[in-house]
XYZ file of N, CA and C in Angstrom:
522
model
N 0.820 -1.183 0.000
C 0.000 0.000 0.000
C 0.871 1.257 0.000
N 1.907 1.269 0.802
C 2.752 2.455 0.875
C 3.587 2.639 -0.397
N 3.749 1.571 -1.181
C 4.430 1.716 -2.466
C 3.520 2.358 -3.508
N 2.207 2.130 -3.384
C 1.256 2.659 -4.360
C 0.869 4.104 -4.109
N 0.643 4.448 -2.860
C 0.057 5.750 -2.546
C 0.876 6.928 -3.067
N 2.197 6.958 -2.940
C 2.912 8.150 -3.425
C 2.764 8.405 -4.926
N 2.699 7.373 -5.734
C 2.639 7.568 -7.183
C 1.208 7.610 -7.702
N 0.261 7.055 -6.963
C -1.105 6.926 -7.462
C -1.748 8.259 -7.852
N -1.589 9.341 -7.085
C -2.213 10.611 -7.517
C -1.705 11.086 -8.875
N -0.444 10.821 -9.158
C 0.112 11.252 -10.438
C -0.408 10.402 -11.590
N -0.593 9.110 -11.336
C -1.069 8.215 -12.385
C -2.565 8.406 -12.614
N -3.351 8.361 -11.554
C -4.803 8.455 -11.713
C -5.248 9.828 -12.184
N -4.494 10.854 -11.873
C -4.879 12.192 -12.327
C -4.773 12.317 -13.842
N -3.956 11.492 -14.470
C -3.826 11.546 -15.929
C -5.113 11.096 -16.609
N -5.827 10.187 -15.984
C -7.109 9.749 -16.534
C -8.101 10.904 -16.493
N -8.159 11.588 -15.359
C -9.044 12.741 -15.231
C -8.638 13.838 -16.216
N -7.345 14.077 -16.350
C -6.843 15.068 -17.298
C -7.264 14.706 -18.723
N -7.083 13.442 -19.099
C -7.425 13.010 -20.456
C -8.922 13.133 -20.713
N -9.738 12.779 -19.723
C -11.186 12.912 -19.898
C -11.585 14.376 -20.051
N -10.957 15.260 -19.297
C -11.241 16.691 -19.431
C -10.736 17.210 -20.777
N -9.597 16.718 -21.211
C -9.041 17.115 -22.504
C -9.959 16.668 -23.639
N -10.627 15.522 -23.456
C -11.582 15.003 -24.435
C -12.979 15.583 -24.245
N -13.108 16.547 -23.358
C -14.359 17.266 -23.079
C -15.419 16.385 -22.413
N -14.978 15.374 -21.647
C -15.926 14.511 -20.942
C -15.948 14.783 -19.443
N -15.182 15.744 -18.992
C -15.214 16.289 -17.635
C -15.025 17.795 -17.791
N -15.301 18.565 -16.749
C -15.077 20.013 -16.870
C -13.648 20.316 -17.326
N -13.527 21.256 -18.225
C -12.230 21.572 -18.824
C -11.218 22.095 -17.810
N -11.681 22.500 -16.649
C -10.773 22.968 -15.595
C -9.778 21.871 -15.211
N -10.212 20.621 -15.265
C -9.337 19.506 -14.908
C -8.233 19.275 -15.942
N -8.352 19.876 -17.118
C -7.310 19.759 -18.142
C -6.317 20.914 -18.078
N -6.596 21.905 -17.243
C -5.665 23.035 -17.153
C -4.427 22.620 -16.365
N -3.301 23.193 -16.761
C -2.036 22.857 -16.115
C -1.465 24.097 -15.436
N -0.627 23.859 -14.428
C 0.018 24.975 -13.732
C 1.269 25.407 -14.498
N 2.027 26.304 -13.933
C 3.200 26.834 -14.643
C 4.287 25.786 -14.859
N 4.209 24.659 -14.142
C 5.185 23.577 -14.323
C 4.700 22.516 -15.307
N 3.493 22.699 -15.853
C 2.943 21.748 -16.809
C 2.221 20.576 -16.182
N 1.911 20.651 -14.892
C 1.203 19.568 -14.206
C -0.275 19.915 -14.072
N -1.142 18.924 -14.258
C -2.579 19.187 -14.096
C -2.950 19.229 -12.604
N -2.695 20.353 -11.970
C -2.826 20.447 -10.512
C -4.254 20.220 -10.028
N -5.261 20.665 -10.780
C -6.639 20.419 -10.355
C -6.928 18.921 -10.316
N -6.532 18.205 -11.343
C -6.750 16.758 -11.381
C -5.985 16.054 -10.271
N -4.747 16.454 -10.044
C -3.939 15.832 -8.989
C -4.572 16.075 -7.624
N -5.026 17.290 -7.358
C -5.620 17.600 -6.054
C -6.917 16.843 -5.821
N -7.779 16.757 -6.832
C -9.029 15.996 -6.683
C -8.715 14.524 -6.436
N -7.785 13.959 -7.199
C -7.406 12.558 -6.996
C -6.819 12.340 -5.609
N -6.027 13.268 -5.137
C -5.426 13.143 -3.804
C -6.504 13.120 -2.725
N -7.512 13.959 -2.856
C -8.616 13.973 -1.885
C -9.350 12.634 -1.901
N -9.637 12.121 -3.090
C -10.332 10.833 -3.206
C -9.470 9.708 -2.639
N -8.174 9.740 -2.880
C -7.264 8.711 -2.365
C -7.219 8.728 -0.841
N -7.087 9.896 -0.266
C -7.050 9.997 1.202
C -8.364 9.509 1.792
N -9.475 9.899 1.187
C -10.779 9.420 1.643
C -10.852 7.895 1.533
N -10.360 7.343 0.414
C -10.366 5.894 0.224
C -9.527 5.157 1.250
N -8.374 5.708 1.601
C -7.520 5.075 2.614
C -8.244 5.019 3.953
N -8.872 6.110 4.352
C -9.584 6.119 5.628
C -10.820 5.225 5.608
N -11.532 5.179 4.488
C -12.708 4.315 4.403
C -12.325 2.841 4.469
N -11.241 2.442 3.804
C -10.830 1.038 3.867
C -10.282 0.671 5.239
N -9.682 1.619 5.918
C -9.223 1.373 7.289
C -10.424 1.226 8.220
N -11.454 2.019 7.983
C -12.635 2.021 8.839
C -13.484 0.769 8.639
N -13.618 0.319 7.373
C -14.494 -0.812 7.092
C -13.948 -1.586 5.887
N -13.717 -2.886 6.030
C -13.169 -3.666 4.914
C -14.114 -3.761 3.714
N -15.382 -3.421 3.899
C -16.325 -3.407 2.783
C -15.805 -2.511 1.667
N -15.274 -1.362 2.047
C -14.754 -0.429 1.051
C -13.518 -0.991 0.354
N -12.721 -1.754 1.059
C -11.552 -2.377 0.435
C -11.997 -3.325 -0.673
N -13.013 -4.132 -0.389
C -13.544 -5.036 -1.410
C -14.079 -4.286 -2.612
N -14.784 -3.197 -2.358
C -15.353 -2.427 -3.458
C -14.278 -1.721 -4.273
N -13.305 -1.147 -3.605
C -12.231 -0.470 -4.331
C -11.428 -1.486 -5.137
N -11.177 -2.639 -4.536
C -10.437 -3.693 -5.224
C -11.209 -4.160 -6.454
N -12.490 -4.420 -6.272
C -13.291 -4.927 -7.383
C -13.487 -3.865 -8.457
N -13.955 -2.688 -8.049
C -14.249 -1.636 -9.027
C -12.979 -1.090 -9.661
N -11.940 -0.936 -8.875
C -10.721 -0.332 -9.393
C -9.841 -1.276 -10.166
N -9.933 -2.553 -9.868
C -9.053 -3.516 -10.528
C -9.812 -4.323 -11.572
N -10.867 -4.984 -11.144
C -11.555 -5.894 -12.058
C -12.111 -5.182 -13.283
N -12.919 -4.152 -13.056
C -13.553 -3.499 -14.204
C -12.526 -2.904 -15.150
N -11.506 -2.279 -14.593
C -10.501 -1.644 -15.453
C -9.776 -2.674 -16.308
N -9.237 -3.720 -15.696
C -8.438 -4.684 -16.449
C -9.291 -5.638 -17.271
N -10.457 -5.997 -16.763
C -11.323 -6.907 -17.502
C -11.769 -6.274 -18.818
N -12.282 -5.042 -18.743
C -12.768 -4.391 -19.963
C -11.619 -3.985 -20.881
N -10.495 -3.620 -20.334
C -9.327 -3.326 -21.179
C -8.882 -4.584 -21.920
N -8.941 -5.711 -21.239
C -8.570 -6.979 -21.867
C -9.529 -7.332 -22.995
N -10.826 -7.147 -22.744
C -11.810 -7.410 -23.799
C -11.612 -6.468 -24.978
N -11.303 -5.208 -24.700
C -11.051 -4.252 -25.783
C -9.867 -4.713 -26.633
N -8.833 -5.221 -25.975
C -7.666 -5.737 -26.699
C -8.058 -6.952 -27.543
N -8.921 -7.796 -27.003
C -9.319 -9.012 -27.708
C -10.158 -8.718 -28.952
N -11.046 -7.747 -28.875
C -11.940 -7.498 -30.016
C -11.438 -6.420 -30.973
N -10.413 -5.689 -30.587
C -9.932 -4.597 -31.432
C -9.546 -5.033 -32.848
N -8.884 -6.169 -33.049
C -8.556 -6.562 -34.427
C -9.792 -6.755 -35.311
N -10.939 -7.039 -34.688
C -12.161 -7.274 -35.447
C -13.051 -6.032 -35.507
N -13.072 -5.254 -34.435
C -13.930 -4.070 -34.412
C -13.268 -2.857 -35.058
N -11.957 -2.763 -34.978
C -11.216 -1.644 -35.576
C -10.011 -2.171 -36.354
N -10.256 -2.882 -37.456
C -9.122 -3.429 -38.217
C -8.195 -2.346 -38.762
N -8.729 -1.135 -38.982
C -7.881 -0.044 -39.472
C -6.795 0.307 -38.463
N -7.137 0.298 -37.170
C -6.138 0.550 -36.128
C -5.215 -0.645 -35.948
N -5.805 -1.824 -35.974
C -5.021 -3.037 -35.760
C -3.934 -3.191 -36.828
N -4.253 -2.903 -38.059
C -3.297 -3.078 -39.155
C -2.103 -2.132 -39.046
N -2.238 -1.044 -38.299
C -1.126 -0.101 -38.144
C -0.191 -0.487 -37.006
N -0.540 -1.515 -36.249
C 0.272 -1.888 -35.093
C 0.831 -3.291 -35.199
N 0.850 -3.973 -34.076
C 1.399 -5.317 -33.932
C 0.398 -6.318 -34.511
N 0.677 -6.876 -35.681
C -0.310 -7.700 -36.388
C 0.043 -9.184 -36.451
N 0.905 -9.638 -35.595
C 1.267 -11.056 -35.631
C 0.046 -11.919 -35.347
N 0.056 -13.095 -35.952
C -1.041 -14.043 -35.760
C -0.470 -15.416 -35.447
N -1.228 -16.170 -34.670
C -0.897 -17.559 -34.358
C -2.101 -18.387 -34.779
N -1.882 -19.320 -35.690
C -2.945 -20.171 -36.216
C -4.106 -19.335 -36.752
N -3.790 -18.190 -37.335
C -4.811 -17.337 -37.927
C -5.502 -16.382 -36.973
N -5.176 -16.473 -35.684
C -5.784 -15.578 -34.699
C -4.789 -14.483 -34.316
N -5.247 -13.240 -34.246
C -4.339 -12.161 -33.836
C -3.798 -12.382 -32.427
N -2.505 -12.158 -32.250
C -1.878 -12.306 -30.935
C -2.531 -11.359 -29.931
N -2.926 -10.170 -30.379
C -3.597 -9.215 -29.483
C -4.881 -9.813 -28.920
N -5.639 -10.525 -29.747
C -6.875 -11.158 -29.276
C -6.583 -12.284 -28.294
N -5.563 -13.063 -28.574
C -5.190 -14.164 -27.678
C -4.770 -13.612 -26.320
N -3.924 -12.595 -26.334
C -3.475 -11.987 -25.075
C -4.645 -11.339 -24.347
N -5.528 -10.662 -25.081
C -6.691 -10.032 -24.461
C -7.611 -11.039 -23.797
N -7.886 -12.146 -24.471
C -8.741 -13.182 -23.885
C -8.081 -13.831 -22.674
N -6.781 -14.116 -22.774
C -6.068 -14.701 -21.634
C -6.071 -13.745 -20.449
N -5.852 -12.482 -20.715
C -5.847 -11.484 -19.645
C -7.223 -11.353 -18.999
N -8.286 -11.354 -19.802
C -9.645 -11.281 -19.248
C -9.932 -12.504 -18.378
N -9.523 -13.681 -18.856
C -9.737 -14.906 -18.084
C -9.000 -14.856 -16.752
N -7.718 -14.486 -16.776
C -6.937 -14.465 -15.539
C -7.377 -13.355 -14.593
N -7.833 -12.241 -15.134
C -8.378 -11.187 -14.272
C -9.609 -11.702 -13.543
N -10.501 -12.358 -14.271
C -11.699 -12.915 -13.639
C -11.325 -13.993 -12.627
N -10.347 -14.828 -12.964
C -9.929 -15.895 -12.056
C -9.329 -15.322 -10.771
N -8.482 -14.298 -10.908
C -7.863 -13.696 -9.724
C -8.878 -12.965 -8.853
N -9.900 -12.408 -9.469
C -10.902 -11.656 -8.716
C -12.065 -12.526 -8.259
N -12.036 -13.821 -8.558
C -13.144 -14.709 -8.209
C -13.479 -14.683 -6.717
N -12.494 -14.740 -5.801
C -12.863 -14.669 -4.373
C -13.590 -13.373 -4.013
N -13.162 -12.279 -4.595
C -13.834 -11.006 -4.321
C -15.238 -11.024 -4.913
N -15.389 -11.605 -6.105
C -16.717 -11.677 -6.720
C -17.667 -12.522 -5.883
N -17.180 -13.600 -5.301
C -18.043 -14.426 -4.457
C -18.471 -13.668 -3.205
N -17.574 -12.848 -2.695
C -17.896 -12.006 -1.547
C -18.955 -10.981 -1.942
N -18.825 -10.448 -3.140
C -19.737 -9.408 -3.607
C -21.134 -9.957 -3.851
N -21.247 -11.092 -4.516
C -22.585 -11.598 -4.830
C -23.324 -12.071 -3.592
N -22.618 -12.263 -2.495
C -23.294 -12.659 -1.262
C -23.863 -11.459 -0.515
N -23.592 -10.256 -0.990
C -24.056 -9.041 -0.322
C -24.600 -8.085 -1.381
N -25.903 -7.828 -1.341
C -26.537 -6.980 -2.353
C -26.010 -5.551 -2.334
N -25.481 -5.102 -1.220
C -24.977 -3.727 -1.186
C -23.807 -3.547 -2.152
N -23.013 -4.591 -2.351
C -21.925 -4.519 -3.330
C -22.480 -4.351 -4.741
N -23.494 -5.130 -5.033
C -24.086 -5.067 -6.369
C -24.679 -3.689 -6.620
N -25.423 -3.171 -5.647
C -26.023 -1.846 -5.822
C -24.963 -0.754 -5.880
N -23.866 -0.923 -5.166
C -22.760 0.035 -5.235
C -22.222 0.098 -6.669
N -22.001 -1.061 -7.283
C -21.529 -1.099 -8.667
C -22.565 -0.541 -9.632
N -23.824 -0.902 -9.438
C -24.888 -0.376 -10.302
C -24.939 1.144 -10.205
N -24.826 1.675 -8.988
C -24.844 3.128 -8.811
C -23.734 3.792 -9.611
N -22.512 3.287 -9.487
C -21.395 3.930 -10.170
C -21.458 3.757 -11.678
N -21.958 2.625 -12.158
C -22.131 2.454 -13.603
C -23.177 3.437 -14.120
N -24.276 3.578 -13.391
C -25.330 4.508 -13.815
C -24.852 5.959 -13.721
N -24.118 6.292 -12.670
C -23.565 7.639 -12.528
C -22.634 7.954 -13.695
N -21.786 6.996 -14.041
C -20.859 7.190 -15.158
C -21.607 7.358 -16.475
N -22.645 6.561 -16.667
C -23.441 6.666 -17.887
C -24.126 8.027 -17.974
N -24.707 8.477 -16.860
C -25.365 9.790 -16.845
C -24.354 10.915 -17.090
N -23.177 10.790 -16.516
C -22.126 11.790 -16.733
C -21.732 11.838 -18.211
N -21.573 10.668 -18.817
C -21.235 10.613 -20.238
C -22.331 11.244 -21.088
N -23.584 10.889 -20.818
C -24.703 11.437 -21.593
C -24.781 12.950 -21.434
N -24.613 13.436 -20.207
C -24.686 14.877 -19.957
C -23.586 15.624 -20.702
N -22.358 15.147 -20.633
C -21.267 15.832 -21.326
C -21.359 15.659 -22.840
N -21.868 14.532 -23.285
C -22.072 14.341 -24.720
C -23.072 15.364 -25.246
N -24.209 15.499 -24.551
C -25.233 16.470 -24.963
C -24.698 17.900 -24.876
N -23.979 18.200 -23.807
C -23.404 19.536 -23.624
C -22.440 19.874 -24.758
N -21.594 18.934 -25.121
C -20.628 19.165 -26.194
C -21.300 19.251 -27.560
N -22.315 18.437 -27.786
C -23.052 18.516 -29.049
C -23.714 19.883 -29.188
N -24.252 20.398 -28.089
C -24.884 21.713 -28.109
C -23.860 22.806 -28.428
N -22.626 22.628 -27.985
C -21.552 23.593 -28.254
C -20.933 23.400 -29.636
N -21.374 22.383 -30.364
C -20.859 22.144 -31.708
C -19.632 21.258 -31.760
N -19.297 20.606 -30.659
C -18.141 19.707 -30.616
C -18.629 18.297 -30.921
N -18.166 17.744 -32.016
C -18.548 16.387 -32.411
C -17.567 15.395 -31.789
N -18.047 14.621 -30.833
C -17.152 13.684 -30.151
C -16.695 12.560 -31.067
N -17.522 12.206 -32.039
C -17.097 11.152 -32.964
C -15.857 11.590 -33.742
N -15.755 12.874 -34.063
C -14.572 13.384 -34.751
C -13.412 13.589 -33.776
N -13.744 13.943 -32.555
C -12.712 14.211 -31.554
C -11.875 12.967 -31.271
N -12.503 11.811 -31.222
C -11.797 10.579 -30.891
C -11.068 9.961 -32.082
N -11.212 10.539 -33.273
C -10.542 9.989 -34.449
C -9.175 10.609 -34.699
N -8.832 11.633 -33.946
C -7.541 12.287 -34.135
C -6.731 12.226 -32.851
N -5.441 12.257 -32.999
C -4.545 12.292 -31.846
C -4.248 13.754 -31.554
N -4.397 14.179 -30.294
C -4.154 15.590 -29.989
C -2.692 15.966 -30.217
N -2.451 17.242 -30.502
C -1.063 17.668 -30.720
C -0.238 17.558 -29.448
N 1.044 17.320 -29.614
C 1.938 17.186 -28.456
C 2.288 18.548 -27.899
């Protein structure tokens, strides 16, 4: 835990920065200070991290939820994205690592293996979660909150004339 905490605000704040840069969070989170660091994103992440440390110390329920939501969903869905990318976005796949084994893309094989092992490693936590409905409702709440946030920012950006479908097709300038 003490190895993760010092670096975690810097790593997790990049996700918030990228979402703000893509206009899916308030643009204030994409602003940087005079040193080029996204200080708003870092400070918000630091507050959430400190709150998370105290909540997991206070009640192990939060540890299970943070472990499941923060680890399983992130790696499981990233693994699935890797597995289906050669088929859903062949234009992107052809520009990268295109090796195949027995006709199957290596990216898909690695993605499926990673999804399987992520689920296998998280199985004890999943069994703990399904035995308590509060875990399920906690996940449902955050999925619905995320969906509503996406819909709200999508509508807001469309109203401002920003086409998100075009935004995600280009790489931002360095």
